[in-house]
mmCIF file of C-alpha atoms in Angstrom:
data_model
loop_
_atom_site.group_PDB
_atom_site.id
_atom_site.type_symbol
_atom_site.label_atom_id
_atom_site.label_comp_id
_atom_site.label_asym_id
_atom_site.label_seq_id
_atom_site.Cartn_x
_atom_site.Cartn_y
_atom_site.Cartn_z
ATOM 1 C CA MET B 8 -39.217 57.441 -1.410
ATOM 2 C CA SER B 9 -36.386 58.687 -3.593
ATOM 3 C CA ALA B 10 -36.805 57.425 -7.067
ATOM 4 C CA ALA B 11 -32.805 58.030 -7.593
ATOM 5 C CA ARG B 12 -31.803 55.714 -4.655
ATOM 6 C CA ARG B 13 -33.249 52.358 -3.432
ATOM 7 C CA PRO B 14 -31.450 50.184 -0.947
ATOM 8 C CA LEU B 15 -29.734 47.157 -2.553
ATOM 9 C CA LEU B 16 -29.538 43.938 -0.567
ATOM 10 C CA ALA B 17 -27.396 40.863 -1.349
ATOM 11 C CA LEU B 18 -29.479 37.692 -1.022
ATOM 12 C CA VAL B 19 -26.797 34.989 -0.087
ATOM 13 C CA GLY B 20 -27.729 31.622 -0.738
ATOM 14 C CA ASP B 21 -28.589 29.028 -3.366
ATOM 15 C CA GLN B 22 -31.835 30.060 -4.987
ATOM 16 C CA TYR B 23 -34.606 27.497 -4.432
ATOM 17 C CA ASN B 24 -32.124 24.930 -2.777
ATOM 18 C CA HIS B 25 -33.991 21.927 -1.210
ATOM 19 C CA GLN B 26 -37.366 23.432 -2.543
ATOM 20 C CA GLU B 27 -37.160 26.265 -0.044
ATOM 21 C CA PRO B 28 -40.389 27.589 0.777
ATOM 22 C CA ALA B 29 -38.879 30.876 2.194
ATOM 23 C CA HIS B 30 -37.260 31.920 -1.284
ATOM 24 C CA PRO B 31 -40.632 32.825 -2.945
ATOM 25 C CA ARG B 32 -41.570 34.707 0.081
ATOM 26 C CA ILE B 33 -38.229 36.994 0.220
ATOM 27 C CA GLU B 34 -38.067 37.325 -3.421
ATOM 28 C CA PRO B 35 -41.431 39.373 -3.956
ATOM 29 C CA LEU B 36 -41.505 40.780 -0.514
ATOM 30 C CA LEU B 37 -38.320 43.037 -0.634
ATOM 31 C CA PRO B 38 -39.313 44.770 -3.792
ATOM 32 C CA ALA B 39 -42.810 45.668 -2.208
ATOM 33 C CA LEU B 40 -40.624 47.163 0.706
ATOM 34 C CA GLY B 41 -38.610 49.271 -1.804
ATOM 35 C CA ILE B 42 -35.552 47.182 -1.647
ATOM 36 C CA ASP B 43 -33.475 46.088 -4.867
ATOM 37 C CA THR B 44 -31.999 42.763 -4.423
ATOM 38 C CA GLN B 45 -29.076 40.754 -5.859
ATOM 39 C CA TRP B 46 -28.941 36.923 -5.713
ATOM 40 C CA ILE B 47 -25.074 35.780 -5.052
ATOM 41 C CA PRO B 48 -24.760 32.121 -5.200
ATOM 42 C CA THR B 49 -22.628 30.804 -2.523
ATOM 43 C CA ARG B 50 -20.374 28.954 -5.149
ATOM 44 C CA HIS B 51 -19.632 32.382 -6.723
ATOM 45 C CA ILE B 52 -18.298 34.136 -3.733
ATOM 46 C CA ASP B 53 -14.479 34.236 -3.182
ATOM 47 C CA ASP B 54 -12.138 36.581 -1.725
ATOM 48 C CA SER B 55 -12.539 39.192 -4.774
ATOM 49 C CA THR B 56 -16.399 39.371 -4.297
ATOM 50 C CA ASP B 57 -17.093 42.974 -3.317
ATOM 51 C CA PHE B 58 -19.868 42.991 -0.841
ATOM 52 C CA SER B 59 -19.183 46.703 -0.222
ATOM 53 C CA VAL B 60 -21.755 47.759 -2.777
ATOM 54 C CA TYR B 61 -24.547 46.376 -0.792
ATOM 55 C CA ASP B 62 -26.454 48.053 1.989
ATOM 56 C CA GLY B 63 -27.455 44.769 3.645
ATOM 57 C CA ILE B 64 -26.719 41.189 3.586
ATOM 58 C CA TRP B 65 -29.433 38.359 4.013
ATOM 59 C CA VAL B 66 -28.147 34.864 4.416
ATOM 60 C CA VAL B 67 -31.226 33.092 3.420
ATOM 61 C CA PRO B 68 -32.610 29.532 4.343
ATOM 62 C CA GLY B 69 -31.316 26.693 2.405
ATOM 63 C CA ALA B 70 -28.432 24.600 4.247
ATOM 64 C CA PRO B 71 -26.629 22.731 3.633
ATOM 65 C CA TYR B 72 -25.183 25.659 1.284
ATOM 66 C CA HIS B 73 -23.429 24.656 -2.263
ATOM 67 C CA ALA B 74 -20.339 26.321 -0.653
ATOM 68 C CA GLN B 75 -20.365 26.885 3.009
ATOM 69 C CA GLN B 76 -17.166 29.057 2.977
ATOM 70 C CA GLY B 77 -18.775 31.447 0.396
ATOM 71 C CA VAL B 78 -21.437 31.982 3.102
ATOM 72 C CA HIS B 79 -18.547 32.586 5.708
ATOM 73 C CA ARG B 80 -17.177 35.176 3.541
ATOM 74 C CA ALA B 81 -20.543 37.151 3.415
ATOM 75 C CA LEU B 82 -20.879 36.960 7.069
ATOM 76 C CA ARG B 83 -17.497 38.037 7.936
ATOM 77 C CA HIS B 84 -17.579 41.084 5.581
ATOM 78 C CA ALA B 85 -21.069 42.010 7.294
ATOM 79 C CA ARG B 86 -19.461 41.345 10.655
ATOM 80 C CA GLU B 87 -16.319 43.322 10.249
ATOM 81 C CA ALA B 88 -17.510 46.235 7.906
ATOM 82 C CA GLY B 89 -20.879 46.839 10.138
ATOM 83 C CA THR B 90 -23.053 46.044 7.150
ATOM 84 C CA PRO B 91 -26.679 45.110 8.264
ATOM 85 C CA LEU B 92 -26.821 41.283 8.475
ATOM 86 C CA LEU B 93 -29.933 39.176 8.761
ATOM 87 C CA GLY B 94 -29.272 35.104 8.629
ATOM 88 C CA THR B 95 -32.489 33.091 8.856
ATOM 89 C CA CYS B 96 -32.942 29.122 9.354
ATOM 90 C CA GLY B 97 -29.531 28.028 7.959
ATOM 91 C CA GLY B 98 -27.847 31.433 8.298
ATOM 92 C CA PHE B 99 -28.117 31.099 12.023
ATOM 93 C CA TYR B 100 -25.794 28.119 12.491
ATOM 94 C CA SER B 101 -23.629 29.511 9.687
ATOM 95 C CA ALA B 102 -23.177 32.760 11.675
ATOM 96 C CA VAL B 103 -22.133 30.648 14.788
ATOM 97 C CA LEU B 104 -19.610 28.486 12.633
ATOM 98 C CA GLU B 105 -18.100 31.638 10.850
ATOM 99 C CA TYR B 106 -17.368 33.234 14.197
ATOM 100 C CA ALA B 107 -15.883 30.068 15.666
ATOM 101 C CA GLN B 108 -13.645 29.479 12.843
ATOM 102 C CA ASN B 109 -12.637 32.911 12.021
ATOM 103 C CA VAL B 110 -12.361 34.814 15.214
ATOM 104 C CA LEU B 111 -12.244 32.152 18.105
ATOM 105 C CA HIS B 112 -10.369 29.452 15.847
ATOM 106 C CA LEU B 113 -12.091 26.541 17.766
ATOM 107 C CA PRO B 114 -10.310 23.363 16.624
ATOM 108 C CA GLU B 115 -13.730 21.574 15.839
ATOM 109 C CA THR B 116 -13.880 24.115 12.875
ATOM 110 C CA ALA B 117 -10.309 23.671 11.615
ATOM 111 C CA GLU B 118 -11.123 21.617 8.880
ATOM 112 C CA LEU B 119 -14.454 23.093 7.975
ATOM 113 C CA GLY B 120 -14.678 23.948 3.996
ATOM 114 C CA ASP B 121 -17.230 24.244 1.585
ATOM 115 C CA ASP B 122 -18.465 20.768 2.595
ATOM 116 C CA ILE B 123 -19.950 20.615 6.146
ATOM 117 C CA ALA B 124 -18.714 16.932 6.472
ATOM 118 C CA SER B 125 -15.894 17.739 8.861
ATOM 119 C CA ILE B 126 -18.430 19.201 11.646
ATOM 120 C CA GLU B 127 -21.154 16.821 11.024
ATOM 121 C CA LYS B 128 -20.284 15.027 14.552
ATOM 122 C CA LEU B 129 -21.377 18.534 16.059
ATOM 123 C CA ILE B 130 -24.849 18.345 14.534
ATOM 124 C CA LEU B 131 -27.585 16.917 16.521
ATOM 125 C CA PRO B 132 -30.213 14.818 14.663
ATOM 126 C CA PRO B 133 -32.754 17.226 13.014
ATOM 127 C CA THR B 134 -36.733 16.724 13.239
ATOM 128 C CA CYS B 135 -37.632 18.812 10.125
ATOM 129 C CA THR B 136 -41.088 19.598 9.018
ATOM 130 C CA ALA B 137 -42.443 20.870 5.652
ATOM 131 C CA ASP B 138 -45.399 22.641 7.711
ATOM 132 C CA ASN B 139 -45.065 26.586 7.229
ATOM 133 C CA ASN B 140 -47.151 26.807 10.500
ATOM 134 C CA ASN B 141 -44.870 24.944 12.871
ATOM 135 C CA ARG B 142 -44.840 27.490 15.724
ATOM 136 C CA VAL B 143 -42.945 26.811 18.701
ATOM 137 C CA PRO B 144 -42.441 28.883 22.124
ATOM 138 C CA LEU B 145 -39.204 30.861 22.175
ATOM 139 C CA PHE B 146 -37.543 32.730 25.036
ATOM 140 C CA LEU B 147 -35.503 35.991 24.485
ATOM 141 C CA ARG B 148 -32.717 37.540 26.632
ATOM 142 C CA GLU B 149 -33.840 40.589 28.355
ATOM 143 C CA GLY B 150 -32.607 43.827 27.191
ATOM 144 C CA SER B 151 -31.382 42.162 23.788
ATOM 145 C CA ARG B 152 -31.971 43.853 20.433
ATOM 146 C CA LEU B 153 -34.091 40.868 19.659
ATOM 147 C CA SER B 154 -36.386 41.479 22.384
ATOM 148 C CA ALA B 155 -36.446 45.331 21.718
ATOM 149 C CA MET B 156 -37.894 44.493 18.286
ATOM 150 C CA TYR B 157 -40.479 42.662 20.057
ATOM 151 C CA GLY B 158 -41.468 45.641 22.187
ATOM 152 C CA GLY B 159 -39.507 44.129 25.077
ATOM 153 C CA ARG B 160 -41.170 40.733 25.272
ATOM 154 C CA THR B 161 -39.135 37.935 26.359
ATOM 155 C CA GLU B 162 -41.562 35.170 25.346
ATOM 156 C CA ILE B 163 -42.647 34.715 21.624
ATOM 157 C CA GLU B 164 -43.956 32.131 19.371
ATOM 158 C CA GLU B 165 -42.270 31.658 16.059
ATOM 159 C CA ILE B 166 -42.110 29.306 12.921
ATOM 160 C CA LEU B 167 -39.236 26.591 12.936
ATOM 161 C CA GLN B 168 -39.191 24.333 10.098
ATOM 162 C CA CYS B 169 -35.860 22.388 11.230
ATOM 163 C CA ASP B 170 -35.629 21.837 14.921
ATOM 164 C CA TYR B 171 -31.964 20.695 14.638
ATOM 165 C CA GLY B 172 -29.194 21.679 16.890
ATOM 166 C CA MET B 173 -25.452 21.516 17.848
ATOM 167 C CA VAL B 174 -23.827 19.975 20.744
ATOM 168 C CA LYS B 175 -23.867 21.966 23.911
ATOM 169 C CA GLU B 176 -19.973 22.065 24.793
ATOM 170 C CA PHE B 177 -19.409 23.495 21.184
ATOM 171 C CA LEU B 178 -22.101 26.200 21.348
ATOM 172 C CA ASP B 179 -20.930 27.196 24.788
ATOM 173 C CA ALA B 180 -17.323 27.621 23.499
ATOM 174 C CA ALA B 181 -18.554 29.264 20.182
ATOM 175 C CA THR B 182 -20.384 32.338 22.196
ATOM 176 C CA GLN B 183 -16.977 33.772 23.600
ATOM 177 C CA GLY B 184 -16.510 37.373 22.576
ATOM 178 C CA ASP B 185 -18.697 39.864 20.683
ATOM 179 C CA VAL B 186 -21.588 37.091 19.590
ATOM 180 C CA ARG B 187 -24.140 36.445 22.082
ATOM 181 C CA PHE B 188 -27.136 34.094 21.996
ATOM 182 C CA SER B 189 -30.434 35.885 22.648
ATOM 183 C CA GLY B 190 -33.062 33.344 22.016
ATOM 184 C CA TRP B 191 -33.861 29.824 23.382
ATOM 185 C CA ASP B 192 -36.297 27.181 22.867
ATOM 186 C CA ASN B 193 -38.083 25.518 25.836
ATOM 187 C CA GLY B 194 -35.249 22.887 25.907
ATOM 188 C CA ASP B 195 -32.550 25.719 26.127
ATOM 189 C CA ALA B 196 -31.354 24.995 22.728
ATOM 190 C CA PRO B 197 -30.245 28.594 21.180
ATOM 191 C CA ARG B 198 -32.245 29.660 18.429
ATOM 192 C CA ALA B 199 -31.021 33.368 18.041
ATOM 193 C CA LEU B 200 -27.744 35.388 18.311
ATOM 194 C CA GLU B 201 -26.641 39.030 17.628
ATOM 195 C CA ILE B 202 -23.691 41.318 17.910
ATOM 196 C CA THR B 203 -24.194 44.070 20.609
ATOM 197 C CA GLY B 204 -23.004 47.405 19.129
ATOM 198 C CA HIS B 205 -23.154 46.270 15.449
ATOM 199 C CA PRO B 206 -25.508 48.362 13.304
ATOM 200 C CA PHE B 207 -27.697 45.233 12.830
ATOM 201 C CA TYR B 208 -26.188 41.558 13.099
ATOM 202 C CA VAL B 209 -29.177 39.186 13.942
ATOM 203 C CA ALA B 210 -29.316 35.349 12.942
ATOM 204 C CA CYS B 211 -32.084 33.244 14.035
ATOM 205 C CA LEU B 212 -33.102 29.593 13.471
ATOM 206 C CA PHE B 213 -36.779 30.632 13.146
ATOM 207 C CA GLN B 214 -38.115 32.033 9.794
ATOM 208 C CA PRO B 215 -39.553 35.537 10.155
ATOM 209 C CA GLU B 216 -40.083 35.758 6.525
ATOM 210 C CA LEU B 217 -42.831 33.243 6.508
ATOM 211 C CA LEU B 218 -44.728 35.689 8.536
ATOM 212 C CA SER B 219 -44.126 38.780 6.445
ATOM 213 C CA ALA B 220 -46.326 40.481 3.739
ATOM 214 C CA PRO B 221 -46.414 43.967 2.473
ATOM 215 C CA GLY B 222 -48.146 46.049 5.091
ATOM 216 C CA ALA B 223 -47.708 43.159 7.620
ATOM 217 C CA VAL B 224 -44.011 42.821 7.993
ATOM 218 C CA HIS B 225 -42.679 40.695 10.748
ATOM 219 C CA PRO B 226 -40.727 42.845 13.363
ATOM 220 C CA VAL B 227 -37.384 41.130 12.819
ATOM 221 C CA VAL B 228 -37.622 41.813 8.994
ATOM 222 C CA ALA B 229 -38.891 45.350 9.814
ATOM 223 C CA GLY B 230 -35.826 45.942 12.013
ATOM 224 C CA PHE B 231 -33.463 44.591 9.385
ATOM 225 C CA VAL B 232 -34.852 46.526 6.479
ATOM 226 C CA THR B 233 -34.763 49.623 8.656
ATOM 227 C CA ALA B 234 -31.230 49.164 9.275
ATOM 228 C CA VAL B 235 -30.600 48.550 5.419
ATOM 229 C CA TYR B 236 -32.548 51.946 4.655
ATOM 230 C CA GLU B 237 -30.271 53.702 7.116
ATOM 231 C CA LYS B 238 -27.281 52.186 5.738
ATOM 232 C CA ALA B 239 -28.351 53.513 2.183
ATOM 233 C CA GLY B 240 -28.844 56.921 3.682
ATOM 234 C CA VAL B 241 -32.634 56.959 2.327
ATOM 235 C CA PRO B 242 -35.639 57.892 4.488
ATOM 236 C CA VAL B 243 -37.120 54.861 6.262
ATOM 237 C CA PRO B 244 -40.901 54.120 5.210
ATOM 238 C CA ASP B 245 -43.525 52.961 7.411
ATOM 239 C CA PHE B 246 -43.713 49.388 6.908
ATOM 240 C CA THR B 247 -47.051 48.946 8.547
ATOM 241 C CA ALA B 248 -48.497 50.328 5.309
ATOM 242 C CA PRO B 249 -47.890 49.722 1.565
ATOM 243 C CA VAL B 250 -44.611 51.557 0.726
ATOM 244 C CA ALA B 251 -44.963 54.446 -1.780
ATOM 245 C CA GLY B 252 -43.180 53.942 -5.067
ATOM 246 C CA ALA B 253 -43.097 50.290 -4.694
ATOM 247 C CA PRO B 254 -45.027 47.661 -6.691
ATOM 248 C CA GLU B 255 -47.974 45.790 -5.105
ATOM 249 C CA VAL B 256 -47.164 42.081 -5.220
ATOM 250 C CA ASP B 257 -49.189 38.915 -4.570
ATOM 251 C CA ILE B 258 -47.030 36.523 -2.744
ATOM 252 C CA LEU B 259 -49.442 33.641 -2.813
ATOM 253 C CA GLU B 260 -49.657 34.042 -6.633
ATOM 254 C CA TYR B 261 -45.677 34.331 -7.003
ATOM 255 C CA GLU B 262 -45.468 30.973 -5.002
ATOM 256 C CA GLN B 263 -48.142 29.339 -7.357
ATOM 257 C CA VAL B 264 -46.232 30.503 -10.400
ATOM 258 C CA LEU B 265 -42.845 29.230 -9.430
ATOM 259 C CA ASN B 266 -44.298 25.883 -8.105
ATOM 260 C CA SER B 267 -45.779 25.178 -11.506
ATOM 261 C CA VAL B 268 -42.422 25.333 -13.063
ATOM 262 C CA ARG B 269 -40.267 23.831 -10.432
ATOM 263 C CA ASN B 270 -42.262 20.679 -10.008
ATOM 264 C CA ASP B 271 -42.960 20.014 -13.529
ATOM 265 C CA PRO B 272 -40.670 17.189 -14.882
ATOM 266 C CA HIS B 273 -39.765 19.005 -18.036
ATOM 267 C CA THR B 274 -38.036 21.649 -16.105
ATOM 268 C CA LEU B 275 -36.993 19.656 -12.983
ATOM 269 C CA ASP B 276 -33.407 19.513 -13.969
ATOM 270 C CA ALA B 277 -33.067 23.383 -13.744
ATOM 271 C CA PHE B 278 -33.777 22.982 -10.175
ATOM 272 C CA ALA B 279 -31.559 20.247 -9.139
ATOM 273 C CA ALA B 280 -28.758 20.473 -6.711
ATOM 274 C CA ASP B 281 -26.219 20.548 -9.810
ATOM 275 C CA SER B 282 -27.988 23.189 -11.602
ATOM 276 C CA LEU B 283 -26.812 26.738 -12.225
ATOM 277 C CA PHE B 284 -28.602 29.987 -11.670
ATOM 278 C CA GLN B 285 -27.297 33.654 -12.136
ATOM 279 C CA GLN B 286 -29.110 36.884 -11.827
ATOM 280 C CA VAL B 287 -28.925 38.914 -15.347
ATOM 281 C CA GLU B 288 -29.553 42.400 -16.646
ATOM 282 C CA ALA B 289 -33.056 42.540 -17.936
ATOM 283 C CA GLY B 290 -33.692 46.298 -17.968
ATOM 284 C CA ALA B 291 -34.622 49.008 -15.472
ATOM 285 C CA GLY B 292 -37.247 48.005 -12.982
ATOM 286 C CA LEU B 293 -36.805 44.134 -13.824
ATOM 287 C CA ARG B 294 -35.035 41.325 -12.002
ATOM 288 C CA ALA B 295 -34.284 38.345 -14.023
ATOM 289 C CA VAL B 296 -32.648 35.193 -12.848
ATOM 290 C CA THR B 297 -31.658 32.363 -15.353
ATOM 291 C CA ARG B 298 -31.318 28.861 -14.358
ATOM 292 C CA SER B 299 -29.967 25.935 -16.568
ATOM 293 C CA SER B 300 -29.514 22.065 -15.983
ATOM 294 C CA ALA B 301 -26.145 20.741 -15.485
ATOM 295 C CA ALA B 302 -26.053 19.415 -18.846
ATOM 296 C CA GLY B 303 -27.253 22.578 -20.284
ATOM 297 C CA ASP B 304 -30.364 20.889 -22.227
ATOM 298 C CA VAL B 305 -32.824 23.178 -20.284
ATOM 299 C CA ARG B 306 -32.715 26.612 -19.929
ATOM 300 C CA ILE B 307 -35.497 28.890 -18.228
ATOM 301 C CA VAL B 308 -35.530 32.426 -16.967
ATOM 302 C CA SER B 309 -37.807 34.157 -14.507
ATOM 303 C CA VAL B 310 -38.399 37.708 -14.894
ATOM 304 C CA GLN B 311 -40.368 39.913 -12.164
ATOM 305 C CA ASN B 312 -41.402 43.585 -12.553
ATOM 306 C CA ILE B 313 -40.043 45.348 -9.207
ATOM 307 C CA SER B 314 -41.170 48.834 -10.193
ATOM 308 C CA PRO B 315 -44.436 50.417 -9.728
ATOM 309 C CA GLU B 316 -45.065 50.984 -13.429
ATOM 310 C CA ALA B 317 -45.392 48.295 -16.165
ATOM 311 C CA ARG B 318 -42.240 47.181 -17.752
ATOM 312 C CA SER B 319 -41.105 45.434 -21.212
ATOM 313 C CA PHE B 320 -38.047 43.266 -22.099
ATOM 314 C CA ALA B 321 -37.137 41.049 -25.032
ATOM 315 C CA PRO B 322 -37.178 37.460 -24.272
ATOM 316 C CA ALA B 323 -34.788 36.508 -27.026
ATOM 317 C CA GLN B 324 -32.078 38.456 -25.312
ATOM 318 C CA LEU B 325 -32.658 36.426 -22.087
ATOM 319 C CA LEU B 326 -32.847 32.981 -23.850
ATOM 320 C CA PRO B 327 -30.433 33.066 -26.874
ATOM 321 C CA GLN B 328 -30.248 29.539 -26.619
ATOM 322 C CA ALA B 329 -33.625 29.197 -28.365
ATOM 323 C CA GLN B 330 -32.154 30.709 -31.380
ATOM 324 C CA GLU B 331 -29.140 28.545 -31.115
ATOM 325 C CA TRP B 332 -31.132 25.335 -30.742
ATOM 326 C CA GLY B 333 -33.442 26.527 -33.446
ATOM 327 C CA THR B 334 -36.529 26.304 -31.201
ATOM 328 C CA PRO B 335 -38.963 28.845 -29.972
ATOM 329 C CA VAL B 336 -38.941 30.508 -26.688
ATOM 330 C CA MET B 337 -41.746 28.833 -24.576
ATOM 331 C CA PHE B 338 -44.262 30.614 -22.252
ATOM 332 C CA LEU B 339 -44.125 28.528 -18.892
ATOM 333 C CA SER B 340 -46.080 30.057 -16.316
ATOM 334 C CA GLY B 341 -47.536 33.648 -15.147
ATOM 335 C CA ARG B 342 -49.060 36.487 -16.715
ATOM 336 C CA MET B 343 -48.159 39.178 -19.203
ATOM 337 C CA GLU B 344 -48.685 40.873 -22.502
ATOM 338 C CA SER B 345 -46.443 40.291 -25.813
ATOM 339 C CA ARG B 346 -46.366 42.042 -29.154
ATOM 340 C CA GLU B 347 -43.838 42.544 -32.032
ATOM 341 C CA ALA B 348 -41.627 45.301 -31.627
ATOM 342 C CA ASP B 349 -39.567 47.259 -34.036
ATOM 343 C CA GLY B 350 -37.723 44.747 -36.192
ATOM 344 C CA ALA B 351 -40.345 42.198 -35.533
ATOM 345 C CA GLU B 352 -38.500 41.186 -32.165
ATOM 346 C CA LEU B 353 -40.997 40.060 -29.856
ATOM 347 C CA SER B 354 -41.376 42.232 -26.492
ATOM 348 C CA CYS B 355 -43.103 41.149 -23.354
ATOM 349 C CA THR B 356 -44.760 43.330 -20.869
ATOM 350 C CA LEU B 357 -45.357 42.658 -17.201
ATOM 351 C CA ALA B 358 -47.580 44.448 -14.661
ATOM 352 C CA PRO B 359 -45.944 45.994 -11.374
ATOM 353 C CA GLY B 360 -45.152 43.054 -9.056
ATOM 354 C CA SER B 361 -45.885 40.294 -11.575
ATOM 355 C CA VAL B 362 -43.560 37.460 -12.369
ATOM 356 C CA VAL B 363 -43.286 35.292 -15.535
ATOM 357 C CA TRP B 364 -41.457 32.255 -16.346
ATOM 358 C CA LEU B 365 -40.109 31.545 -19.778
ATOM 359 C CA GLY B 366 -38.082 28.613 -21.064
ATOM 360 C CA ALA B 367 -35.890 27.102 -24.093
ATOM 361 C CA PHE B 368 -35.544 23.364 -24.907
ATOM 362 C CA PRO B 369 -33.211 21.789 -27.806
ATOM 363 C CA ALA B 370 -34.793 20.453 -30.861
ATOM 364 C CA GLY B 371 -35.519 16.699 -30.404
ATOM 365 C CA SER B 372 -35.987 16.992 -26.703
ATOM 366 C CA SER B 373 -38.769 15.135 -24.878
ATOM 367 C CA PRO B 374 -42.407 16.605 -26.124
ATOM 368 C CA ILE B 375 -42.988 19.748 -24.534
ATOM 369 C CA PRO B 376 -46.567 19.727 -22.662
ATOM 370 C CA ASP B 377 -49.641 21.865 -23.856
ATOM 371 C CA SER B 378 -49.163 23.939 -20.827
ATOM 372 C CA PHE B 379 -45.932 25.220 -22.133
ATOM 373 C CA THR B 380 -46.795 27.227 -25.174
ATOM 374 C CA VAL B 381 -44.719 28.987 -27.839
ATOM 375 C CA LEU B 382 -44.462 32.652 -27.112
ATOM 376 C CA THR B 383 -45.959 34.716 -29.765
ATOM 377 C CA ALA B 384 -47.462 38.236 -30.089
ATOM 378 C CA ALA B 385 -50.774 36.969 -28.937
ATOM 379 C CA GLY B 386 -49.641 37.140 -25.515
ATOM 380 C CA ALA B 387 -49.974 34.919 -22.699
ATOM 381 C CA SER B 388 -52.096 35.373 -19.243
#
């Protein structure tokens, strides 16, 4: 794999929205497949958002999204520009709604804005499960792209966490034109769609990311990332084996590190519906995402090493609030080494594929638990 060029993929969605189990699967998986990613919060998307810099777009699970029209702008760009698109879980019905609103101009979607309240009458009551192994039988349209990714099979079994639907009359009207359904459950409810002739435009209610790991990538995810590589003009690796030049990752550990932070009452506000998050620059080979509570009194950051070599960063640059508040940067969860660099600035080092969470809290805030330790040159592991 060329060291000078890695495909760049946009993750469109609201990171960790609704405690999504898919996000901590997607985040470490893609670097292990040699793909760089950029989180695009739905509230940040407007007509000036430039999606042309991305080799692919993944509308990730997490509906209802904070800004439905932000999702529609991403879908519309992918559909019109020929950018590879994968939508999973909530990305499936968003693809239906975007096409119905912007191409078919169906009256049911005329008032649909960022809030989905205007189309709630179209949504059938959901039966959701938190079980990541809720597998259901599905049937694929013969000759479809989706069927081809399964080696021509027309009967499969996949994970559906949310078995919600939309009224049949609307779905029938929404599939005029280029968009066609290509997967159904055993009650004939549509569960996947695609656009024939597009480089890759597939959306499915089921979640192939939950059945993907480095060296064992789900065929739908493999088909998508292959299209992303082709869009980037980079040789496509063999996804049935670890990708050369990519970091090794432990997805289970990644989830455990995240859950130790997002389930802690001291940092819970940084994961609430009104919290803010943004991917920020942390240095070559690193991906950092900052999160803050709506009140701004909690500031945390996750840093992942997405390169195959050890990488270092300065926590003070990612959490300047610590200096403003006169409090130290706290080590929250993960594994890393730290040392005093030139000028006595603390430097932290992450092994390939590793992730760490750090935080800052104002002076006088509630007592910080012992598990959150002051970051020093002694390191943390």
